[in-house]
Amino acid sequence: MPSEKAVMSASCRFWMQSLLVSSLCHLITAYSQRDRAHDLMSRYPLIDGHNDLALQLRILHNNRLSQIDLHNVSKVATDISRLQAGHVQTQMFSVYVMCGAQQKDAVRLTLEQIDVVRRMCTEYPDFEVVTSAQELRDSEMRHKIGCLISIEGGHSIDSSLPALRMFYQLGVRSMALTHTCNTPWAESSSNLYSVFQRQNDSLTEFGKAVVEEMNRLGMIVDLSHTSWDTALAVLKHSRAPVIFSHSSSHAICNHSRNVPDWLLHKLKSNKGLIMVNLHSKFISCRDEANISRVADHFDHIKQVIGAGSIGIGGDFEGATSFPQGLEDVSKYPALIQELLERNWTESELADVLRRNFLRVFEEVERVRDQLGFIRPSEVQIPSEEVQNACRLVLGRPDPKELPSEQSASSRADHRSAGLLILLLPSLFWI
Ligand SMILES: *[C@@H]1O[C@H](CO)[C@@H](O)[C@H](O)[C@H]1NC(C)=O
Ligand SMILES: *[C@@H]1O[C@H](CO)[C@@H](O)[C@H](O)[C@H]1NC(C)=O
Ligand SMILES: *[C@@H]1O[C@H](CO)[C@@H](O)[C@H](O)[C@H]1NC(C)=O
Ligand SMILES: *[C@@H]1O[C@H](CO)[C@@H](O)[C@H](O)[C@H]1NC(C)=O
Ligand SMILES: *[C@@H]1O[C@H](CO)[C@@H](O)[C@H](O)[C@H]1NC(C)=O
Ligand SMILES: [Zn+2]
């Protein structure tokens, strides 16, 4: 008869063994799913919809690139080492300027942000600027990180289609119609600023002209940050697919920056894309979140409109809190692993990682090619809709209103000084 002690130790040994086997199994599956995620991402590296590194370069370094090494940047979540570790192949870099610059120097500040992204993406051989779907594909072949340039907020064009066209010339391939401020022609999801608040006019005639001109140019319309009414009006008006570059599911977290199911259906009819934002506030409606909650957004959107309409738009550097395990751009594989564990197929994930975005970009280019016969739009916003002190009203200046040192000079000089003032703004544009 075995002693009580022997029974104890036998059952204990059995228990220990099964624990060991089960945790070993667990370890092996965990490892293999992790490897599967990395393997999948090396075959289908990510195209991410939104990153605000350029804003942080402005805030932390006043855009002085010479002061930092972009391979390894402290106080931010994005640098070359971590983009490579996270299998990020193309990044849409936002050239965002604060809404406070609206009707002031938004255009200059946007130019400066484009400059810093272009410098970053030409001075470091790991990067390259991409301006078409083909260049994006080529950049993958060359093992580069493609930089797509994207404007975040229509205030950056100061209600000017010529300014929009010149931004296109500088390589901008996407524009969010608003940030947290309304523009004179489109409405924001936020009511932070009271300017240009209006009723029943979420996309004005000029706003429609902006969308048409973006379609004609081949610039992707981005609806993240716009009000739902504006988004709906754009979805009705745009001839090309549109994106939400960094927004999540409103059904999972009812933040006004997220997209409700009824709008997702409209997006699907448009063949557009929602690129899920990872910011904790939009994931869990709180300051903390976890990967499981992020995956809930993916599962829900897939259930509503399918994996063919989903992408990823991390919003690193634009937001402050990110879910545990997704703290920086090197962590994307953890999200893909979670989705694999939730039985997403490799084909669905390849779509989410890059094929959906490439499809949308190519369709935007195809619409541009179809519209090639249309000449640049000469639509101008009605002057009463953009009255502000920073807009020069063209006309010969009244000598009496010129600055005092000039009124001391001769009458003949006044005339040439006036002409110079008229010419100066155009000289700055060269
Ligand atoms: C980045 O720099 C920090 C110190 O500044 C260092 O601790 C870290 O190992 C570096 N990381 C890489 C990937 O080089
Ligand atoms: C806006 O539309 C609603 C309903 O369509 C209407 O009741 C309201 O009077 C309209 N407001 C303005 C300012 O036109
Ligand atoms: C969002 O949902 C929470 C419950 O989950 C509810 O208390 C809150 O009122 C909702 N907010 C809005 C704006 O619908
Ligand atoms: C993740 O967060 C949600 C709340 O947003 C919570 O209900 C859930 O239990 C958490 N899951 C894990 C695995 O921690
Ligand atoms: C994934 O599929 C397996 C096998 O069909 C199943 O046992 C498991 O419950 C599924 N997991 C989820 C999260 O659906
Ligand atoms: Zn944003």
Short mmCIF file of C-alpha atoms and ligand atoms in Angstrom, two decimals:
data_model
loop_
_atom_site.label_atom_id
_atom_site.label_comp_id
_atom_site.label_asym_id
_atom_site.label_seq_id
_atom_site.Cartn_x
_atom_site.Cartn_y
_atom_site.Cartn_z
CA MET A 1 0.00 0.00 0.00
CA PRO A 2 1.62 3.21 -1.04
CA SER A 3 2.13 5.83 1.57
CA GLU A 4 0.17 9.03 1.44
CA LYS A 5 3.38 10.84 0.65
CA ALA A 6 4.04 8.65 -2.42
CA VAL A 7 0.52 9.33 -3.77
CA MET A 8 1.07 13.01 -3.28
CA SER A 9 4.36 13.02 -5.10
CA ALA A 10 3.04 10.85 -7.96
CA SER A 11 0.06 13.09 -8.58
CA CYS A 12 2.26 16.08 -8.13
CA ARG A 13 4.70 14.74 -10.72
CA PHE A 14 1.83 14.08 -13.13
CA TRP A 15 0.49 17.56 -12.56
CA MET A 16 3.92 19.09 -13.05
CA GLN A 17 4.44 17.11 -16.26
CA SER A 18 1.15 18.13 -17.80
CA LEU A 19 1.78 21.72 -16.81
CA LEU A 20 5.19 21.51 -18.44
CA VAL A 21 3.79 19.94 -21.61
CA SER A 22 0.94 22.41 -21.84
CA SER A 23 3.13 25.44 -21.25
CA LEU A 24 5.68 24.05 -23.71
CA CYS A 25 2.90 23.59 -26.27
CA HIS A 26 1.75 27.07 -25.47
CA LEU A 27 5.28 28.37 -25.93
CA ILE A 28 5.70 26.56 -29.25
CA THR A 29 2.35 27.81 -30.65
CA ALA A 30 3.09 31.30 -29.40
CA TYR A 31 6.49 31.23 -31.04
CA SER A 32 5.20 29.81 -34.29
CA GLN A 33 2.40 32.40 -34.51
CA ARG A 34 4.98 35.09 -33.80
CA ASP A 35 7.22 33.71 -36.54
CA ARG A 36 4.26 33.44 -38.87
CA ALA A 37 3.46 37.13 -38.31
CA HIS A 38 7.06 38.15 -39.07
CA ASP A 39 7.20 35.88 -42.09
CA LEU A 40 3.93 37.24 -43.45
CA MET A 41 5.05 40.82 -42.90
CA SER A 42 8.35 40.24 -44.66
CA ARG A 43 6.39 39.07 -47.69
CA TYR A 44 3.72 41.77 -47.37
CA PRO A 45 5.39 44.66 -45.53
CA LEU A 46 3.12 47.30 -44.13
CA ILE A 47 1.92 50.49 -45.81
CA ASP A 48 0.87 52.63 -42.84
CA GLY A 49 -1.64 55.44 -43.31
CA HIS A 50 -0.55 58.02 -40.78
CA ASN A 51 2.52 59.16 -38.85
CA ASP A 52 3.31 62.57 -37.37
CA LEU A 53 7.09 62.30 -37.05
CA ALA A 54 7.45 65.59 -38.96
CA LEU A 55 5.38 67.35 -36.30
CA GLN A 56 7.72 66.01 -33.60
CA LEU A 57 10.75 67.11 -35.61
CA ARG A 58 9.22 70.60 -35.53
CA ILE A 59 8.34 70.50 -31.82
CA LEU A 60 11.49 68.83 -30.49
CA HIS A 61 14.14 70.02 -32.96
CA ASN A 62 12.70 72.99 -34.84
CA ASN A 63 13.21 70.87 -37.98
CA ARG A 64 17.01 70.86 -37.56
CA LEU A 65 17.67 67.41 -38.95
CA SER A 66 21.41 67.87 -38.52
CA GLN A 67 20.94 67.59 -34.74
CA ILE A 68 19.65 64.02 -34.82
CA ASP A 69 20.32 60.61 -36.27
CA LEU A 70 17.08 59.32 -37.72
CA HIS A 71 18.22 55.72 -37.25
CA ASN A 72 17.63 56.10 -33.55
CA VAL A 73 15.62 59.06 -32.24
CA SER A 74 14.80 59.42 -28.56
CA LYS A 75 11.47 60.76 -27.19
CA VAL A 76 9.58 59.51 -30.25
CA ALA A 77 8.10 56.18 -31.34
CA THR A 78 9.35 56.32 -34.94
CA ASP A 79 12.85 56.01 -36.36
CA ILE A 80 14.51 53.99 -39.10
CA SER A 81 15.59 51.11 -36.84
CA ARG A 82 12.11 50.66 -35.45
CA LEU A 83 10.35 51.09 -38.83
CA GLN A 84 12.55 48.30 -40.17
CA ALA A 85 11.96 46.08 -37.14
CA GLY A 86 8.21 46.61 -37.55
CA HIS A 87 8.27 45.70 -41.29
CA VAL A 88 6.96 49.16 -42.22
CA GLN A 89 7.69 49.47 -45.94
CA THR A 90 5.82 52.66 -46.80
CA GLN A 91 4.80 55.36 -44.36
CA MET A 92 2.39 58.17 -45.09
CA PHE A 93 4.07 61.08 -43.36
CA SER A 94 1.73 63.85 -42.37
CA VAL A 95 2.83 67.45 -43.01
CA TYR A 96 0.41 68.74 -40.43
CA VAL A 97 0.37 72.33 -39.17
CA MET A 98 -1.67 73.53 -36.21
CA CYS A 99 -5.18 74.82 -36.81
CA GLY A 100 -4.08 78.06 -35.15
CA ALA A 101 -2.18 78.80 -38.38
CA GLN A 102 -5.43 78.91 -40.38
CA GLN A 103 -5.79 82.33 -42.02
CA LYS A 104 -2.23 83.07 -40.94
CA ASP A 105 0.91 81.28 -42.12
CA ALA A 106 -0.49 77.77 -42.68
CA VAL A 107 0.80 77.65 -46.26
CA ARG A 108 4.39 78.59 -45.28
CA LEU A 109 4.38 76.16 -42.36
CA THR A 110 3.07 73.37 -44.58
CA LEU A 111 5.85 74.08 -47.09
CA GLU A 112 8.36 73.83 -44.26
CA GLN A 113 6.92 70.48 -43.15
CA ILE A 114 7.07 69.18 -46.73
CA ASP A 115 10.67 70.36 -46.81
CA VAL A 116 11.59 68.45 -43.66
CA VAL A 117 9.93 65.23 -44.89
CA ARG A 118 11.61 65.55 -48.27
CA ARG A 119 14.98 66.21 -46.61
CA MET A 120 14.57 63.26 -44.26
CA CYS A 121 13.56 60.97 -47.13
CA THR A 122 16.38 62.04 -49.47
CA GLU A 123 19.27 62.50 -47.02
CA TYR A 124 18.87 59.00 -45.56
CA PRO A 125 19.32 56.24 -48.13
CA ASP A 126 17.00 53.94 -46.13
CA PHE A 127 14.13 56.19 -47.20
CA GLU A 128 12.85 57.42 -50.54
CA VAL A 129 9.99 59.71 -51.51
CA VAL A 130 7.30 57.88 -53.47
CA THR A 131 4.61 59.62 -55.51
CA SER A 132 2.87 56.79 -57.37
CA ALA A 133 1.74 53.22 -56.81
CA GLN A 134 4.49 52.05 -59.16
CA GLU A 135 7.18 53.96 -57.25
CA LEU A 136 5.80 52.47 -54.07
CA ARG A 137 6.14 48.94 -55.49
CA ASP A 138 9.64 49.75 -56.76
CA SER A 139 10.70 51.04 -53.34
CA GLU A 140 9.85 47.63 -51.88
CA MET A 141 12.01 45.91 -54.50
CA ARG A 142 14.88 48.20 -53.53
CA HIS A 143 14.31 47.47 -49.81
CA LYS A 144 13.63 51.12 -49.09
CA ILE A 145 11.07 52.69 -46.81
CA GLY A 146 8.80 54.67 -49.12
CA CYS A 147 7.69 58.11 -47.89
CA LEU A 148 4.27 59.26 -49.02
CA ILE A 149 3.52 62.88 -48.21
CA SER A 150 0.09 63.73 -46.89
CA ILE A 151 -1.47 67.04 -45.83
CA GLU A 152 -3.57 66.86 -42.67
CA GLY A 153 -6.18 69.59 -42.76
CA GLY A 154 -7.57 71.65 -45.63
CA HIS A 155 -6.50 74.84 -43.85
CA SER A 156 -3.07 74.10 -45.37
CA ILE A 157 -4.24 75.21 -48.84
CA ASP A 158 -5.78 78.49 -47.63
CA SER A 159 -8.85 77.92 -49.85
CA SER A 160 -6.77 78.00 -53.03
CA LEU A 161 -6.84 75.40 -55.80
CA PRO A 162 -3.57 76.73 -57.28
CA ALA A 163 -1.96 76.15 -53.86
CA LEU A 164 -3.39 72.60 -53.88
CA ARG A 165 -1.87 72.00 -57.31
CA MET A 166 1.53 73.29 -56.24
CA PHE A 167 1.45 70.97 -53.22
CA TYR A 168 0.81 68.12 -55.66
CA GLN A 169 3.88 69.24 -57.62
CA LEU A 170 5.92 68.97 -54.42
CA GLY A 171 4.89 65.33 -54.05
CA VAL A 172 1.78 65.52 -51.86
CA ARG A 173 -0.48 62.58 -52.74
CA SER A 174 -3.16 62.78 -50.06
CA MET A 175 -5.01 65.44 -48.09
CA ALA A 176 -7.34 65.20 -45.11
CA LEU A 177 -10.02 67.80 -45.78
CA THR A 178 -10.00 69.07 -42.19
CA HIS A 179 -8.12 68.68 -38.95
CA THR A 180 -9.80 69.81 -35.71
CA CYS A 181 -10.92 73.09 -37.33
CA ASN A 182 -13.58 73.67 -39.94
CA THR A 183 -12.29 75.22 -43.11
CA PRO A 184 -14.40 77.78 -44.98
CA TRP A 185 -15.52 74.85 -47.17
CA ALA A 186 -15.60 71.64 -45.05
CA GLU A 187 -16.56 70.63 -41.55
CA SER A 188 -14.50 68.97 -38.81
CA SER A 189 -15.60 66.17 -36.46
CA SER A 190 -14.34 68.34 -33.62
CA ASN A 191 -15.97 71.47 -32.25
CA LEU A 192 -12.74 72.75 -30.73
CA TYR A 193 -12.79 75.84 -32.93
CA SER A 194 -15.95 77.80 -33.55
CA VAL A 195 -14.78 79.39 -36.80
CA PHE A 196 -16.71 78.61 -39.95
CA GLN A 197 -19.35 76.68 -38.05
CA ARG A 198 -22.39 76.41 -40.28
CA GLN A 199 -25.57 74.42 -40.69
CA ASN A 200 -26.56 72.12 -43.52
CA ASP A 201 -23.51 73.01 -45.54
CA SER A 202 -20.95 70.40 -44.65
CA LEU A 203 -19.27 70.62 -48.06
CA THR A 204 -19.71 73.96 -49.85
CA GLU A 205 -19.58 74.49 -53.61
CA PHE A 206 -15.90 75.32 -53.23
CA GLY A 207 -15.44 72.16 -51.13
CA LYS A 208 -16.88 70.14 -54.00
CA ALA A 209 -14.42 71.87 -56.34
CA VAL A 210 -11.57 70.82 -54.02
CA VAL A 211 -12.70 67.17 -54.21
CA GLU A 212 -13.05 67.38 -58.01
CA GLU A 213 -9.58 68.90 -58.34
CA MET A 214 -8.09 66.20 -56.10
CA ASN A 215 -9.77 63.56 -58.29
CA ARG A 216 -8.35 65.25 -61.39
CA LEU A 217 -4.84 65.47 -59.94
CA GLY A 218 -4.80 61.94 -58.51
CA MET A 219 -4.56 63.01 -54.88
CA ILE A 220 -6.22 60.69 -52.35
CA VAL A 221 -9.07 62.30 -50.39
CA ASP A 222 -8.70 61.52 -46.68
CA LEU A 223 -11.82 61.75 -44.49
CA SER A 224 -10.22 61.21 -41.08
CA HIS A 225 -11.08 64.26 -38.92
CA THR A 226 -14.03 65.43 -41.05
CA SER A 227 -17.56 65.40 -39.70
CA TRP A 228 -19.77 62.50 -40.76
CA ASP A 229 -21.90 64.89 -42.83
CA THR A 230 -18.85 66.10 -44.70
CA ALA A 231 -17.66 62.51 -45.15
CA LEU A 232 -21.05 61.54 -46.57
CA ALA A 233 -21.11 64.53 -48.93
CA VAL A 234 -17.61 63.66 -50.17
CA LEU A 235 -18.50 59.99 -50.63
CA LYS A 236 -21.43 61.12 -52.81
CA HIS A 237 -19.26 63.52 -54.79
CA SER A 238 -15.87 61.81 -55.25
CA ARG A 239 -15.24 59.89 -58.45
CA ALA A 240 -12.32 58.03 -56.88
CA PRO A 241 -12.12 55.85 -53.76
CA VAL A 242 -11.32 57.72 -50.55
CA ILE A 243 -9.62 56.73 -47.32
CA PHE A 244 -9.93 57.28 -43.63
CA SER A 245 -6.16 57.31 -43.03
CA HIS A 246 -6.35 57.00 -39.23
CA SER A 247 -9.81 56.29 -37.77
CA SER A 248 -11.30 53.29 -35.95
CA SER A 249 -14.72 51.76 -35.37
CA HIS A 250 -17.40 53.86 -33.69
CA ALA A 251 -19.37 50.73 -32.79
CA ILE A 252 -16.46 49.55 -30.61
CA CYS A 253 -15.53 52.97 -29.18
CA ASN A 254 -18.00 55.79 -29.73
CA HIS A 255 -15.49 58.60 -30.19
CA SER A 256 -16.45 61.22 -32.79
CA ARG A 257 -13.17 60.55 -34.66
CA ASN A 258 -14.28 56.98 -35.35
CA VAL A 259 -16.46 55.76 -38.21
CA PRO A 260 -20.02 54.46 -37.60
CA ASP A 261 -21.24 51.34 -39.37
CA TRP A 262 -23.66 53.20 -41.67
CA LEU A 263 -20.73 55.26 -42.97
CA LEU A 264 -18.60 52.11 -43.38
CA HIS A 265 -21.25 50.77 -45.78
CA LYS A 266 -21.00 53.95 -47.87
CA LEU A 267 -17.22 53.62 -47.80
CA LYS A 268 -17.46 50.08 -49.12
CA SER A 269 -19.66 51.19 -52.03
CA ASN A 270 -16.99 53.78 -52.83
CA LYS A 271 -14.34 50.97 -52.77
CA GLY A 272 -12.50 53.04 -50.18
CA LEU A 273 -10.44 52.10 -47.16
CA ILE A 274 -10.49 52.61 -43.41
CA MET A 275 -7.00 52.46 -41.90
CA VAL A 276 -7.45 51.64 -38.22
CA ASN A 277 -5.98 54.14 -35.73
CA LEU A 278 -4.13 52.62 -32.75
CA HIS A 279 -4.42 55.57 -30.34
CA SER A 280 -5.79 54.22 -27.03
CA LYS A 281 -8.41 56.95 -26.83
CA PHE A 282 -9.96 55.78 -30.11
CA ILE A 283 -9.50 52.08 -29.30
CA SER A 284 -10.99 51.80 -25.81
CA CYS A 285 -12.36 55.35 -25.31
CA ARG A 286 -9.91 55.47 -22.39
CA ASP A 287 -6.26 56.39 -21.94
CA GLU A 288 -5.25 52.73 -21.76
CA ALA A 289 -5.91 49.87 -24.13
CA ASN A 290 -4.62 46.44 -25.12
CA ILE A 291 -3.98 44.59 -28.37
CA SER A 292 -7.09 42.49 -27.89
CA ARG A 293 -9.23 45.62 -27.96
CA VAL A 294 -7.47 46.80 -31.11
CA ALA A 295 -8.24 43.44 -32.72
CA ASP A 296 -11.91 43.92 -31.77
CA HIS A 297 -11.97 46.96 -34.11
CA PHE A 298 -10.52 44.86 -36.93
CA ASP A 299 -12.96 41.99 -36.29
CA HIS A 300 -15.92 44.35 -36.19
CA ILE A 301 -15.05 46.26 -39.35
CA LYS A 302 -14.34 42.98 -41.15
CA GLN A 303 -17.74 41.71 -40.11
CA VAL A 304 -19.43 44.88 -41.41
CA ILE A 305 -17.58 45.52 -44.71
CA GLY A 306 -14.97 42.78 -45.11
CA ALA A 307 -11.18 42.61 -44.85
CA GLY A 308 -10.90 44.12 -48.35
CA SER A 309 -11.72 47.60 -47.01
CA ILE A 310 -9.31 47.68 -44.04
CA GLY A 311 -5.81 49.04 -43.54
CA ILE A 312 -3.65 50.31 -40.67
CA GLY A 313 -2.97 53.97 -39.83
CA GLY A 314 -1.04 53.89 -36.57
CA ASP A 315 -1.07 57.64 -35.76
CA PHE A 316 2.27 57.37 -33.95
CA GLU A 317 3.67 60.77 -32.93
CA GLY A 318 0.26 62.37 -33.43
CA ALA A 319 -1.23 60.79 -30.33
CA THR A 320 0.17 60.26 -26.86
CA SER A 321 -1.08 56.93 -25.54
CA PHE A 322 -0.88 53.61 -27.31
CA PRO A 323 -2.04 50.14 -26.27
CA GLN A 324 0.19 47.92 -24.20
CA GLY A 325 2.41 46.01 -26.62
CA LEU A 326 1.92 48.53 -29.45
CA GLU A 327 4.00 51.39 -28.07
CA ASP A 328 6.03 52.16 -31.18
CA VAL A 329 6.33 51.37 -34.89
CA SER A 330 8.43 48.25 -34.26
CA LYS A 331 5.44 46.55 -32.62
CA TYR A 332 3.13 46.06 -35.62
CA PRO A 333 3.95 42.30 -35.82
CA ALA A 334 2.27 41.82 -32.41
CA LEU A 335 -0.99 43.09 -33.92
CA ILE A 336 -0.68 40.79 -36.93
CA GLN A 337 0.02 37.88 -34.56
CA GLU A 338 -3.15 38.67 -32.61
CA LEU A 339 -5.19 38.70 -35.83
CA LEU A 340 -3.63 35.39 -36.95
CA GLU A 341 -4.64 33.96 -33.58
CA ARG A 342 -8.15 35.18 -34.31
CA ASN A 343 -8.11 33.11 -37.48
CA TRP A 344 -7.63 35.91 -40.00
CA THR A 345 -6.25 34.30 -43.15
CA GLU A 346 -2.86 35.25 -44.55
CA SER A 347 -4.60 36.54 -47.66
CA GLU A 348 -6.88 38.82 -45.62
CA LEU A 349 -3.88 40.13 -43.71
CA ALA A 350 -1.87 40.69 -46.89
CA ASP A 351 -4.80 42.86 -48.03
CA VAL A 352 -4.82 44.78 -44.75
CA LEU A 353 -1.04 45.22 -44.73
CA ARG A 354 -0.65 46.61 -48.24
CA ARG A 355 -2.77 45.23 -51.08
CA ASN A 356 -5.90 47.22 -50.20
CA PHE A 357 -4.00 50.49 -50.13
CA LEU A 358 -2.25 49.74 -53.42
CA ARG A 359 -5.63 48.95 -55.00
CA VAL A 360 -7.07 52.29 -53.81
CA PHE A 361 -3.99 54.26 -54.91
CA GLU A 362 -4.07 52.64 -58.35
CA GLU A 363 -7.77 53.35 -58.72
CA VAL A 364 -7.19 57.01 -57.77
CA GLU A 365 -4.51 57.12 -60.49
CA ARG A 366 -6.84 55.46 -63.00
CA VAL A 367 -9.55 58.07 -62.33
CA ARG A 368 -6.90 60.79 -62.77
CA ASP A 369 -5.95 59.30 -66.15
CA GLN A 370 -9.62 59.18 -67.18
CA LEU A 371 -10.03 62.85 -66.27
CA GLY A 372 -6.88 63.85 -68.16
CA PHE A 373 -8.89 65.87 -70.68
CA ILE A 374 -10.18 68.26 -67.99
CA ARG A 375 -8.20 71.45 -67.56
CA PRO A 376 -7.06 72.74 -64.14
CA SER A 377 -9.99 74.18 -62.25
CA GLU A 378 -10.23 77.97 -62.09
CA VAL A 379 -12.89 77.92 -59.40
CA GLN A 380 -12.21 80.48 -56.68
CA ILE A 381 -13.77 80.66 -53.28
CA PRO A 382 -16.16 83.65 -52.99
CA SER A 383 -14.17 86.43 -51.31
CA GLU A 384 -16.87 86.97 -48.67
CA GLU A 385 -16.20 83.41 -47.46
CA VAL A 386 -12.53 84.09 -46.78
CA GLN A 387 -12.39 87.65 -45.51
CA ASN A 388 -9.41 88.10 -43.25
CA ALA A 389 -6.55 90.52 -42.65
CA CYS A 390 -3.97 88.20 -44.19
CA ARG A 391 -5.51 88.26 -47.67
CA LEU A 392 -4.16 91.00 -49.88
CA VAL A 393 -6.87 92.58 -51.97
CA LEU A 394 -5.19 93.21 -55.28
CA GLY A 395 -5.15 96.87 -56.32
CA ARG A 396 -2.82 99.81 -56.44
CA PRO A 397 -2.11 100.76 -52.83
CA ASP A 398 -3.18 104.15 -51.56
CA PRO A 399 0.07 106.13 -50.92
CA LYS A 400 -1.48 107.48 -47.72
CA GLU A 401 -1.72 103.95 -46.34
CA LEU A 402 1.90 102.97 -47.02
CA PRO A 403 4.26 102.59 -44.05
CA SER A 404 5.67 105.90 -42.81
CA GLU A 405 9.29 105.63 -44.00
CA GLN A 406 7.98 105.27 -47.52
CA SER A 407 5.66 108.26 -47.27
CA ALA A 408 8.78 110.35 -46.56
CA SER A 409 10.16 109.59 -50.02
CA SER A 410 9.14 111.28 -53.26
CA ARG A 411 5.81 110.88 -55.04
CA ALA A 412 7.46 109.08 -57.96
CA ASP A 413 8.92 106.49 -55.59
CA HIS A 414 5.49 105.78 -54.17
CA ARG A 415 4.35 104.41 -57.45
CA SER A 416 7.26 101.97 -57.80
CA ALA A 417 7.01 100.99 -54.13
CA GLY A 418 3.36 100.16 -54.71
CA LEU A 419 4.19 97.99 -57.68
CA LEU A 420 6.86 96.24 -55.64
CA ILE A 421 4.33 95.40 -52.94
CA LEU A 422 2.07 93.90 -55.56
CA LEU A 423 4.92 91.88 -57.01
CA LEU A 424 6.45 90.63 -53.77
CA PRO A 425 3.87 87.94 -52.99
CA SER A 426 4.26 86.48 -56.46
CA LEU A 427 8.06 86.50 -56.18
CA PHE A 428 7.81 84.45 -53.01
CA TRP A 429 5.99 81.75 -54.90
CA ILE A 430 8.77 81.01 -57.33
C1 LIG B 1 19.43 54.12 -29.46
O1 LIG B 1 20.14 54.98 -28.61
C2 LIG B 1 20.02 54.66 -27.22
C3 LIG B 1 20.76 55.70 -26.40
O2 LIG B 1 20.64 56.94 -26.98
C4 LIG B 1 20.58 53.27 -26.98
O3 LIG B 1 20.38 52.93 -25.63
C5 LIG B 1 19.88 52.27 -27.90
O4 LIG B 1 20.47 51.00 -27.76
C6 LIG B 1 19.95 52.70 -29.35
N1 LIG B 1 19.15 51.79 -30.15
C7 LIG B 1 19.55 51.33 -31.33
C8 LIG B 1 18.60 50.42 -32.04
O5 LIG B 1 20.62 51.62 -31.82
C1 LIG B 2 -31.05 72.32 -41.84
O1 LIG B 2 -31.80 71.18 -42.21
C2 LIG B 2 -32.80 70.83 -41.28
C3 LIG B 2 -33.43 69.52 -41.69
O2 LIG B 2 -33.09 69.15 -42.99
C4 LIG B 2 -33.83 71.97 -41.18
O3 LIG B 2 -34.80 71.65 -40.22
C5 LIG B 2 -33.09 73.25 -40.78
O4 LIG B 2 -33.98 74.33 -40.80
C6 LIG B 2 -31.96 73.55 -41.73
N1 LIG B 2 -31.19 74.69 -41.25
C7 LIG B 2 -30.77 75.69 -42.05
C8 LIG B 2 -29.97 76.78 -41.38
O5 LIG B 2 -30.96 75.70 -43.23
C1 LIG B 3 -20.69 56.29 -25.59
O1 LIG B 3 -20.97 55.06 -24.97
C2 LIG B 3 -21.04 55.12 -23.57
C3 LIG B 3 -21.29 53.71 -23.05
O2 LIG B 3 -20.43 52.81 -23.67
C4 LIG B 3 -22.17 56.04 -23.15
O3 LIG B 3 -22.19 56.18 -21.75
C5 LIG B 3 -21.95 57.41 -23.78
O4 LIG B 3 -23.07 58.24 -23.50
C6 LIG B 3 -21.77 57.29 -25.27
N1 LIG B 3 -21.42 58.60 -25.82
C7 LIG B 3 -21.92 59.05 -26.96
C8 LIG B 3 -21.45 60.38 -27.39
O5 LIG B 3 -22.75 58.42 -27.60
C1 LIG B 4 -8.36 44.38 -22.89
O1 LIG B 4 -9.08 45.54 -22.52
C2 LIG B 4 -10.48 45.36 -22.40
C3 LIG B 4 -11.09 46.70 -22.07
O2 LIG B 4 -10.84 47.62 -23.12
C4 LIG B 4 -10.78 44.33 -21.33
O3 LIG B 4 -12.17 44.11 -21.25
C5 LIG B 4 -10.06 43.03 -21.66
O4 LIG B 4 -10.23 42.12 -20.62
C6 LIG B 4 -8.57 43.26 -21.88
N1 LIG B 4 -8.01 42.03 -22.41
C7 LIG B 4 -6.85 41.55 -21.98
C8 LIG B 4 -6.39 40.28 -22.63
O5 LIG B 4 -6.18 42.11 -21.12
C1 LIG B 5 -9.84 29.53 -34.72
O1 LIG B 5 -10.03 28.30 -35.38
C2 LIG B 5 -9.83 27.18 -34.53
C3 LIG B 5 -9.91 25.92 -35.39
O2 LIG B 5 -10.97 25.99 -36.27
C4 LIG B 5 -10.84 27.22 -33.41
O3 LIG B 5 -10.64 26.14 -32.53
C5 LIG B 5 -10.72 28.52 -32.64
O4 LIG B 5 -11.71 28.61 -31.66
C6 LIG B 5 -10.79 29.72 -33.56
N1 LIG B 5 -10.47 30.93 -32.83
C7 LIG B 5 -11.18 32.05 -32.90
C8 LIG B 5 -10.72 33.17 -32.06
O5 LIG B 5 -12.14 32.16 -33.62
ZN ZN B 6 -4.86 63.17 -36.97
#
